[in-house]
Structures are given as structure tokens and as C-alpha cells.
Amino acid sequence: MAHGNDTPRLSRRGFVSAVGLGTAAALAGSVVGSESAYAVSADEARQRVVVIGGGIAGLATAWLLDGHHDVTVLESAPSLGGHVASVPVETSDGRRAIVDLGAQFFGAQSHPIYHKLVTSVLQVPTVANRFDNTVTRYGEQTPVMVTPGADRPITDVLPYLPALQAVAELMDRARELEANRDWGVTVTDLVEAMTVEDALKQSLVYPYVASVNGATVSQVKDFSARAALALGVRPLVGEGTEQTTDYVNARDGLQSVISAMAGELTGVTTLVNTQAVGLTRSGQVYQVTDSRGQVHLADQVVFALPPESAVPLVSQLPQAGRLTQIYGRFRYMPGRIVIHEDPVYMPALTADWSSFNITHDDDYAEASISYGRLRGDIDVFKSWALHRREEPKRLLAAQDFRHPMITPDFIRAQGDLQGLNGKDGLWFAGSHVVDVDSQESALYSALTIGNALAPESANRTRLGVLPTTPVTP
Ligand SMILES: Cc1cc2nc3c(=O)[nH]c(=O)nc-3n(C[C@H](O)[C@H](O)[C@H](O)COP(=O)(O)OP(=O)(O)OC[C@H]3O[C@@H](n4cnc5c(N)ncnc54)[C@H](O)[C@@H]3O)c2cc1C
């Protein structure tokens, strides 16, 4: 056991697998010079690992380390999952389903590793999505844009051709940013460079980008354009008007993925309703105090909680200055999701209804997803509802969230945080650590830690050869 004052040495293999060959080669000199700073071992010495946060990132980290280290997961909420929040609902006509208040969509192209985990390793059932889009200005009957869809041929939407062309140009430009791996262009830079007329930028393009990020137009303008549109362009398949996304849902909600993973844990202690409130270090050992007054000793601590929640903990450490400075650059905004049966946020004419419907008043721009059109199993709506002027009737569930504001500096802060990974036995997991806000980025961050701390991980082996992911930094 490598406990107490043992300082496990950073093995070359562990470091290489943690950060990728190129980077490791570039940093080889500094690794040798700073070995003692890294309490990392790939030599299979069993260590005490405390994971703070039981969302997909924390849970995946524990799943990867299971059997190789003594792992404890502390989760402040009553259940694991974090922003994965599936709820059972029953409609007034007695139909039942489990719907996702939080994360919902994933695809083989946008979430290749996560998709493989869910479908091949955990074998969680999925259901395909049918995507189409309507954008409407608040209070107006005629939409600004209606896209073709499964039951709506291109001939039905010809009046919206200029709008469709504007979105096609937006996506082309976003694809270019993806190809160039360019995070530095803001949404304003991108939209202002577009050739479409100004009126269409205000009535369609900005609200469209805002709504897919849970943001207002004024908030989204400073976002990195690549980040703002990544989950729009990555899943696209097909050509021209046949183009759609390859997104699926977990049939019984994404919580079924969390349950499947948690159900496989054999040697991990998971404590829910247990918030980490204190963090100190004596010698090489961390003491993590939880809200029940229990102290957990740890050789490695994994921060798998959002930056805003991590700051009160890291600020108790000697290296607080640098960490709180980096964490402070991850900015968030509020969001509210409601599940309801009231078509209050849908376009005036049912012929214009899409699976993804955006209403805006030039600044607020919120989406309402029709489960009926999207997957056909239950007629409920999932709506972003922070700024709406009416409350829906027949409300079935609601939850407040915090959405990241992914500006170019947010992305630079990710690089700075990744640079501290493993230093002094502290690790950083979560969708904020790399790329955009998604299950794929959260999982990727966990894999980085798993590769370093348990390169022979049995669960990692089950994932096999990893598909190429757009998340790679
Ligand atoms: C409404 C909404 C829709 C989304 N849709 C999608 C989608 O369709 N597809 C997709 O891929 N992604 C989507 N996302 C993003 C996705 O949900 C997140 O990227 C991902 O779930 C984040 O996982 P995480 O583990 O990094 O963080 P979280 O899920 O935030 O988990 C962090 C955990 O830490 C816990 N915690 C906080 N403080 C403490 C403490 N002091 N002690 C102990 N525990 C603590 C929290 O309770 C939480 O459970 C969506 C997000 C939202 C909000």
C-alpha cells in the first residue's frame, strides 16, 4: 500500500498515457525535474482516492479506478448523476415515460467514446431522434424559419429558403472552425462575418445560437463560436436537405447509464447526501471532511465538481491562489428546465411544430423540445423557461441548472487546469475541463485520470480501442 508518507514516483508510462505521447515527449525534461511534485503511480501501488462529485465525470473516474485503488465518491445530492437528471412522468391520459430534465442527446459522431460505452459496454437501450427546427419571434404567428423534417418535405418550407440558407452558412462556418480547431473566434466575430442580411442575423442567427446554449443573445455573443456550435455540427449526417443529426436518447433516460455504471462498481464506496466541506493536507495525505463530519484520508483527490463548487474547497489549500484564479475564469449562468404538457411555447400552427422549437424576443431565446415529435413515445414538452412570460400549465417536473459560458478564455482556462492535473495528488474531472459541455468531455476527462492512475484498468480494457473523438484537446 502506498499510504502515509510514501511519495509514489511518476512512472514514464503513466505520464505518457495520461497526457498523450506528443505532450509527454515535449515535457519529458520538466517531468524528470519535478517528479516529486506528482503523486502519481502507474506501478499499481494501491492508493486511497477520494472523488468529490458523483456526476458522470466522477462516477466514470471511480468506474475506471475500481479494483485498482480504494475509491470513495462523495456526492452532495441525494443521488448520483449531477446534470444527468431523469424523471418518471405520467401524462393526463395515463401515459408514462422517463424523461431527461438535464443531459439527453448523444451521438456516435459527437460523443464517440460515450456512445461506445453506453451502447456496447453497458448495453443501455437507446431510441433514435427525429430532428427538425422552428424559430419564432415571441407573439408572432408566422415563424422566422421552419426546416424540413421527417413528415415535412422541402416543398413545404420553400418560403423559408433565405432563413435555411443563413443557417446552412452558419453551419458551414462552424464546420470550418471545427476543422481548424479554432476556439478563438467569438460568436459575434462569426455572425458579423456572415453574408446574410442584418435583419436575419437578429431575427434568426443570434437567437438560434443562443438557444442551443441555454443563453440569451447578449450572453452568447462573447462565447467561442466553435464551442457554441460544436454540438450542432458534430452530429450532422447526410447531405443538403436530407441532412439530420445522428443523436439518440437513452430510452429510459440518461440516468439509466449512471445506474448501469454504478451497478457495476465492486470496490468503490459511494456516499450520497454527503458534501465535501473541508480539505487540508498533512505531509502527502489529504483529509477531506464531509458534511456528516467524517474525515476521508486520500493520497489522490479528484475534483469532479463544477468550478463554482470547487472554489470553497481548493481555497483551503496552500496552492489555493493559482487554482482559484484558474477556476474563477470558468463563468456560468442560470438555466431552468420544465417538463410539461402545455403547448404554450410551441408555434401557433401545429403544421409549424418541430421537435426543437425556439422562441425569442431578440434577446432571450429559449427552446422547447417536443418529445412527441422527437421520439414519438410520449406527448410532453421539455422547455428552457428562465425568461418565459407564461408558466406552462400541467407542469410535470422542473429543475434549475447552471450552464457554462464557454468563451475563448474559458477554453484557455481549461488548458491551465489540465496543466495542473496530477500535481500534488490533485486531479480535475468534469465536462468543464476539456472541450464543450457534454457527456463526452466529462468521460474524456475521467479517462485521462484513469489512464494515469490505473493504466491496467479492467473497465478501461472493456472499452477497447477508443474511437477518435472531437473532444481531444
Ligand atoms: C439542461 C441541460 C441539458 C444538457 N444536455 C446535454 C445533452 O443533451 N448532451 C450532453 O452530452 N450534455 C448535455 N448537457 C451537459 C452535461 O449534462 C454535462 O456536461 C455533464 O453532465 C457534466 O457532468 P460532470 O460530472 O462534469 O458535472 P455534474 O453533472 O455537474 O456533476 C458534478 C456533481 O458534483 C456534485 N457536487 C458539487 N459540489 C459538491 C461537493 N462539495 N461535495 C460533493 N459533491 C458535490 C454535484 O451535486 C454534482 O452531482 C446538458 C446540461 C444541462 C444542464
mmCIF file of C-alpha atoms in Angstrom, residues 315-466:
data_model
loop_
_atom_site.group_PDB
_atom_site.id
_atom_site.type_symbol
_atom_site.label_atom_id
_atom_site.label_comp_id
_atom_site.label_asym_id
_atom_site.label_seq_id
_atom_site.Cartn_x
_atom_site.Cartn_y
_atom_site.Cartn_z
ATOM 1 C CA SER A 315 -9.254 27.834 -1.266
ATOM 2 C CA GLN A 316 -8.387 25.857 1.891
ATOM 3 C CA LEU A 317 -5.183 24.524 0.273
ATOM 4 C CA PRO A 318 -1.717 26.129 0.211
ATOM 5 C CA GLN A 319 -1.796 26.209 -3.611
ATOM 6 C CA ALA A 320 -5.186 27.986 -3.486
ATOM 7 C CA GLY A 321 -4.035 31.138 -5.268
ATOM 8 C CA ARG A 322 -3.289 29.612 -8.665
ATOM 9 C CA LEU A 323 -6.245 27.207 -8.557
ATOM 10 C CA THR A 324 -8.860 29.762 -7.519
ATOM 11 C CA GLN A 325 -7.531 32.132 -10.161
ATOM 12 C CA ILE A 326 -8.000 29.451 -12.845
ATOM 13 C CA TYR A 327 -11.389 28.309 -11.513
ATOM 14 C CA GLY A 328 -12.579 31.934 -11.459
ATOM 15 C CA ARG A 329 -12.305 32.069 -15.249
ATOM 16 C CA PHE A 330 -14.976 29.391 -15.736
ATOM 17 C CA ARG A 331 -18.120 31.503 -15.763
ATOM 18 C CA TYR A 332 -21.658 30.102 -15.526
ATOM 19 C CA MET A 333 -25.216 31.358 -15.995
ATOM 20 C CA PRO A 334 -28.560 30.133 -14.661
ATOM 21 C CA GLY A 335 -30.974 27.950 -16.603
ATOM 22 C CA ARG A 336 -34.362 26.446 -15.758
ATOM 23 C CA ILE A 337 -35.883 23.372 -17.359
ATOM 24 C CA VAL A 338 -39.547 22.454 -17.131
ATOM 25 C CA ILE A 339 -41.310 19.301 -18.323
ATOM 26 C CA HIS A 340 -44.974 19.944 -19.055
ATOM 27 C CA GLU A 341 -47.958 19.040 -21.202
ATOM 28 C CA ASP A 342 -48.943 22.572 -22.211
ATOM 29 C CA PRO A 343 -48.069 23.564 -25.825
ATOM 30 C CA VAL A 344 -47.726 27.179 -24.641
ATOM 31 C CA TYR A 345 -44.203 27.538 -26.101
ATOM 32 C CA MET A 346 -44.979 25.860 -29.426
ATOM 33 C CA PRO A 347 -45.595 27.676 -32.744
ATOM 34 C CA ALA A 348 -49.154 28.929 -33.274
ATOM 35 C CA LEU A 349 -49.939 26.466 -36.090
ATOM 36 C CA THR A 350 -49.379 22.771 -35.430
ATOM 37 C CA ALA A 351 -48.163 22.407 -39.045
ATOM 38 C CA ASP A 352 -45.141 24.501 -37.967
ATOM 39 C CA TRP A 353 -44.309 22.378 -34.924
ATOM 40 C CA SER A 354 -40.849 20.851 -34.886
ATOM 41 C CA SER A 355 -39.027 18.656 -32.420
ATOM 42 C CA PHE A 356 -36.829 21.640 -31.440
ATOM 43 C CA ASN A 357 -38.765 24.946 -31.269
ATOM 44 C CA ILE A 358 -37.119 28.239 -30.442
ATOM 45 C CA THR A 359 -38.979 31.358 -29.326
ATOM 46 C CA HIS A 360 -37.151 34.651 -28.894
ATOM 47 C CA ASP A 361 -37.753 38.326 -28.249
ATOM 48 C CA ASP A 362 -34.413 39.362 -29.813
ATOM 49 C CA ASP A 363 -32.566 38.828 -26.504
ATOM 50 C CA TYR A 364 -33.973 35.858 -24.634
ATOM 51 C CA ALA A 365 -34.109 32.805 -26.870
ATOM 52 C CA GLU A 366 -35.335 29.563 -25.382
ATOM 53 C CA ALA A 367 -36.009 26.150 -26.838
ATOM 54 C CA SER A 368 -38.895 23.807 -26.281
ATOM 55 C CA ILE A 369 -38.428 20.167 -27.230
ATOM 56 C CA SER A 370 -41.495 18.179 -28.253
ATOM 57 C CA TYR A 371 -40.891 14.608 -27.079
ATOM 58 C CA GLY A 372 -43.828 13.568 -29.258
ATOM 59 C CA ARG A 373 -42.159 14.750 -32.463
ATOM 60 C CA LEU A 374 -38.640 13.899 -31.353
ATOM 61 C CA ARG A 375 -39.219 10.263 -30.441
ATOM 62 C CA GLY A 376 -42.947 9.669 -30.563
ATOM 63 C CA ASP A 377 -43.362 7.833 -27.291
ATOM 64 C CA ILE A 378 -44.969 10.480 -25.065
ATOM 65 C CA ASP A 379 -46.515 13.929 -25.696
ATOM 66 C CA VAL A 380 -44.624 16.088 -23.235
ATOM 67 C CA PHE A 381 -42.508 19.191 -23.754
ATOM 68 C CA LYS A 382 -39.073 19.936 -22.309
ATOM 69 C CA SER A 383 -38.559 23.693 -22.236
ATOM 70 C CA TRP A 384 -35.890 26.145 -21.182
ATOM 71 C CA ALA A 385 -38.012 28.543 -19.147
ATOM 72 C CA LEU A 386 -35.889 31.068 -17.293
ATOM 73 C CA HIS A 387 -37.163 34.073 -19.238
ATOM 74 C CA ARG A 388 -40.591 32.981 -20.415
ATOM 75 C CA ARG A 389 -43.537 35.283 -19.850
ATOM 76 C CA GLU A 390 -46.009 32.485 -19.135
ATOM 77 C CA GLU A 391 -45.742 29.472 -16.841
ATOM 78 C CA PRO A 392 -46.849 26.259 -18.525
ATOM 79 C CA LYS A 393 -49.994 24.580 -17.218
ATOM 80 C CA ARG A 394 -49.764 20.883 -16.345
ATOM 81 C CA LEU A 395 -46.215 21.126 -15.085
ATOM 82 C CA LEU A 396 -44.736 17.655 -14.510
ATOM 83 C CA ALA A 397 -41.198 18.426 -13.342
ATOM 84 C CA ALA A 398 -38.748 21.332 -13.068
ATOM 85 C CA GLN A 399 -35.099 21.845 -12.189
ATOM 86 C CA ASP A 400 -32.646 24.742 -12.067
ATOM 87 C CA PHE A 401 -29.185 24.272 -13.580
ATOM 88 C CA ARG A 402 -26.024 26.270 -14.193
ATOM 89 C CA HIS A 403 -24.824 26.349 -17.813
ATOM 90 C CA PRO A 404 -21.203 27.196 -18.714
ATOM 91 C CA MET A 405 -20.439 30.343 -20.704
ATOM 92 C CA ILE A 406 -17.723 28.949 -22.963
ATOM 93 C CA THR A 407 -15.744 31.989 -24.034
ATOM 94 C CA PRO A 408 -12.253 31.780 -25.568
ATOM 95 C CA ASP A 409 -10.885 32.445 -22.062
ATOM 96 C CA PHE A 410 -12.916 29.526 -20.646
ATOM 97 C CA ILE A 411 -11.062 27.325 -23.152
ATOM 98 C CA ARG A 412 -7.686 28.816 -22.171
ATOM 99 C CA ALA A 413 -8.541 28.184 -18.506
ATOM 100 C CA GLN A 414 -9.146 24.516 -19.415
ATOM 101 C CA GLY A 415 -5.557 24.307 -20.702
ATOM 102 C CA ASP A 416 -4.256 25.850 -17.469
ATOM 103 C CA LEU A 417 -6.300 23.427 -15.352
ATOM 104 C CA GLN A 418 -5.177 20.428 -17.420
ATOM 105 C CA GLY A 419 -1.581 21.565 -16.817
ATOM 106 C CA LEU A 420 -2.111 21.052 -13.066
ATOM 107 C CA ASN A 421 -3.622 17.576 -13.437
ATOM 108 C CA GLY A 422 -1.861 15.146 -11.115
ATOM 109 C CA LYS A 423 0.298 17.786 -9.458
ATOM 110 C CA ASP A 424 0.433 17.240 -5.684
ATOM 111 C CA GLY A 425 -2.110 14.404 -5.984
ATOM 112 C CA LEU A 426 -4.906 16.664 -7.257
ATOM 113 C CA TRP A 427 -6.880 15.747 -10.372
ATOM 114 C CA PHE A 428 -9.577 17.565 -12.328
ATOM 115 C CA ALA A 429 -12.530 15.823 -13.927
ATOM 116 C CA GLY A 430 -15.707 17.232 -15.426
ATOM 117 C CA SER A 431 -17.098 18.495 -18.666
ATOM 118 C CA HIS A 432 -15.623 21.937 -17.920
ATOM 119 C CA VAL A 433 -12.075 20.505 -18.009
ATOM 120 C CA VAL A 434 -11.960 19.859 -21.747
ATOM 121 C CA ASP A 435 -13.921 20.905 -24.853
ATOM 122 C CA VAL A 436 -17.642 21.746 -24.614
ATOM 123 C CA ASP A 437 -20.329 20.866 -22.057
ATOM 124 C CA SER A 438 -21.106 17.228 -22.836
ATOM 125 C CA GLN A 439 -21.118 13.662 -21.593
ATOM 126 C CA GLU A 440 -18.217 13.001 -23.967
ATOM 127 C CA SER A 441 -15.972 15.675 -22.470
ATOM 128 C CA ALA A 442 -16.834 14.579 -18.919
ATOM 129 C CA LEU A 443 -15.974 10.976 -19.811
ATOM 130 C CA TYR A 444 -12.794 12.024 -21.611
ATOM 131 C CA SER A 445 -11.619 13.909 -18.507
ATOM 132 C CA ALA A 446 -12.195 10.750 -16.449
ATOM 133 C CA LEU A 447 -10.258 8.639 -18.957
ATOM 134 C CA THR A 448 -7.258 10.964 -18.641
ATOM 135 C CA ILE A 449 -7.206 10.329 -14.893
ATOM 136 C CA GLY A 450 -7.917 6.612 -15.287
ATOM 137 C CA ASN A 451 -5.032 6.226 -17.753
ATOM 138 C CA ALA A 452 -2.640 7.824 -15.280
ATOM 139 C CA LEU A 453 -3.753 6.181 -12.048
ATOM 140 C CA ALA A 454 -4.829 2.762 -13.321
ATOM 141 C CA PRO A 455 -3.331 2.092 -16.757
ATOM 142 C CA GLU A 456 -4.308 -1.579 -16.473
ATOM 143 C CA SER A 457 -7.906 -0.726 -15.563
ATOM 144 C CA ALA A 458 -10.227 -3.652 -16.229
ATOM 145 C CA ASN A 459 -13.117 -1.367 -17.157
ATOM 146 C CA ARG A 460 -10.874 0.679 -19.450
ATOM 147 C CA THR A 461 -9.941 -2.576 -21.208
ATOM 148 C CA ARG A 462 -13.636 -3.254 -21.855
ATOM 149 C CA LEU A 463 -13.824 -0.019 -23.855
ATOM 150 C CA GLY A 464 -11.219 -1.460 -26.244
ATOM 151 C CA VAL A 465 -9.627 0.753 -28.875
ATOM 152 C CA LEU A 466 -11.108 4.187 -28.365
#
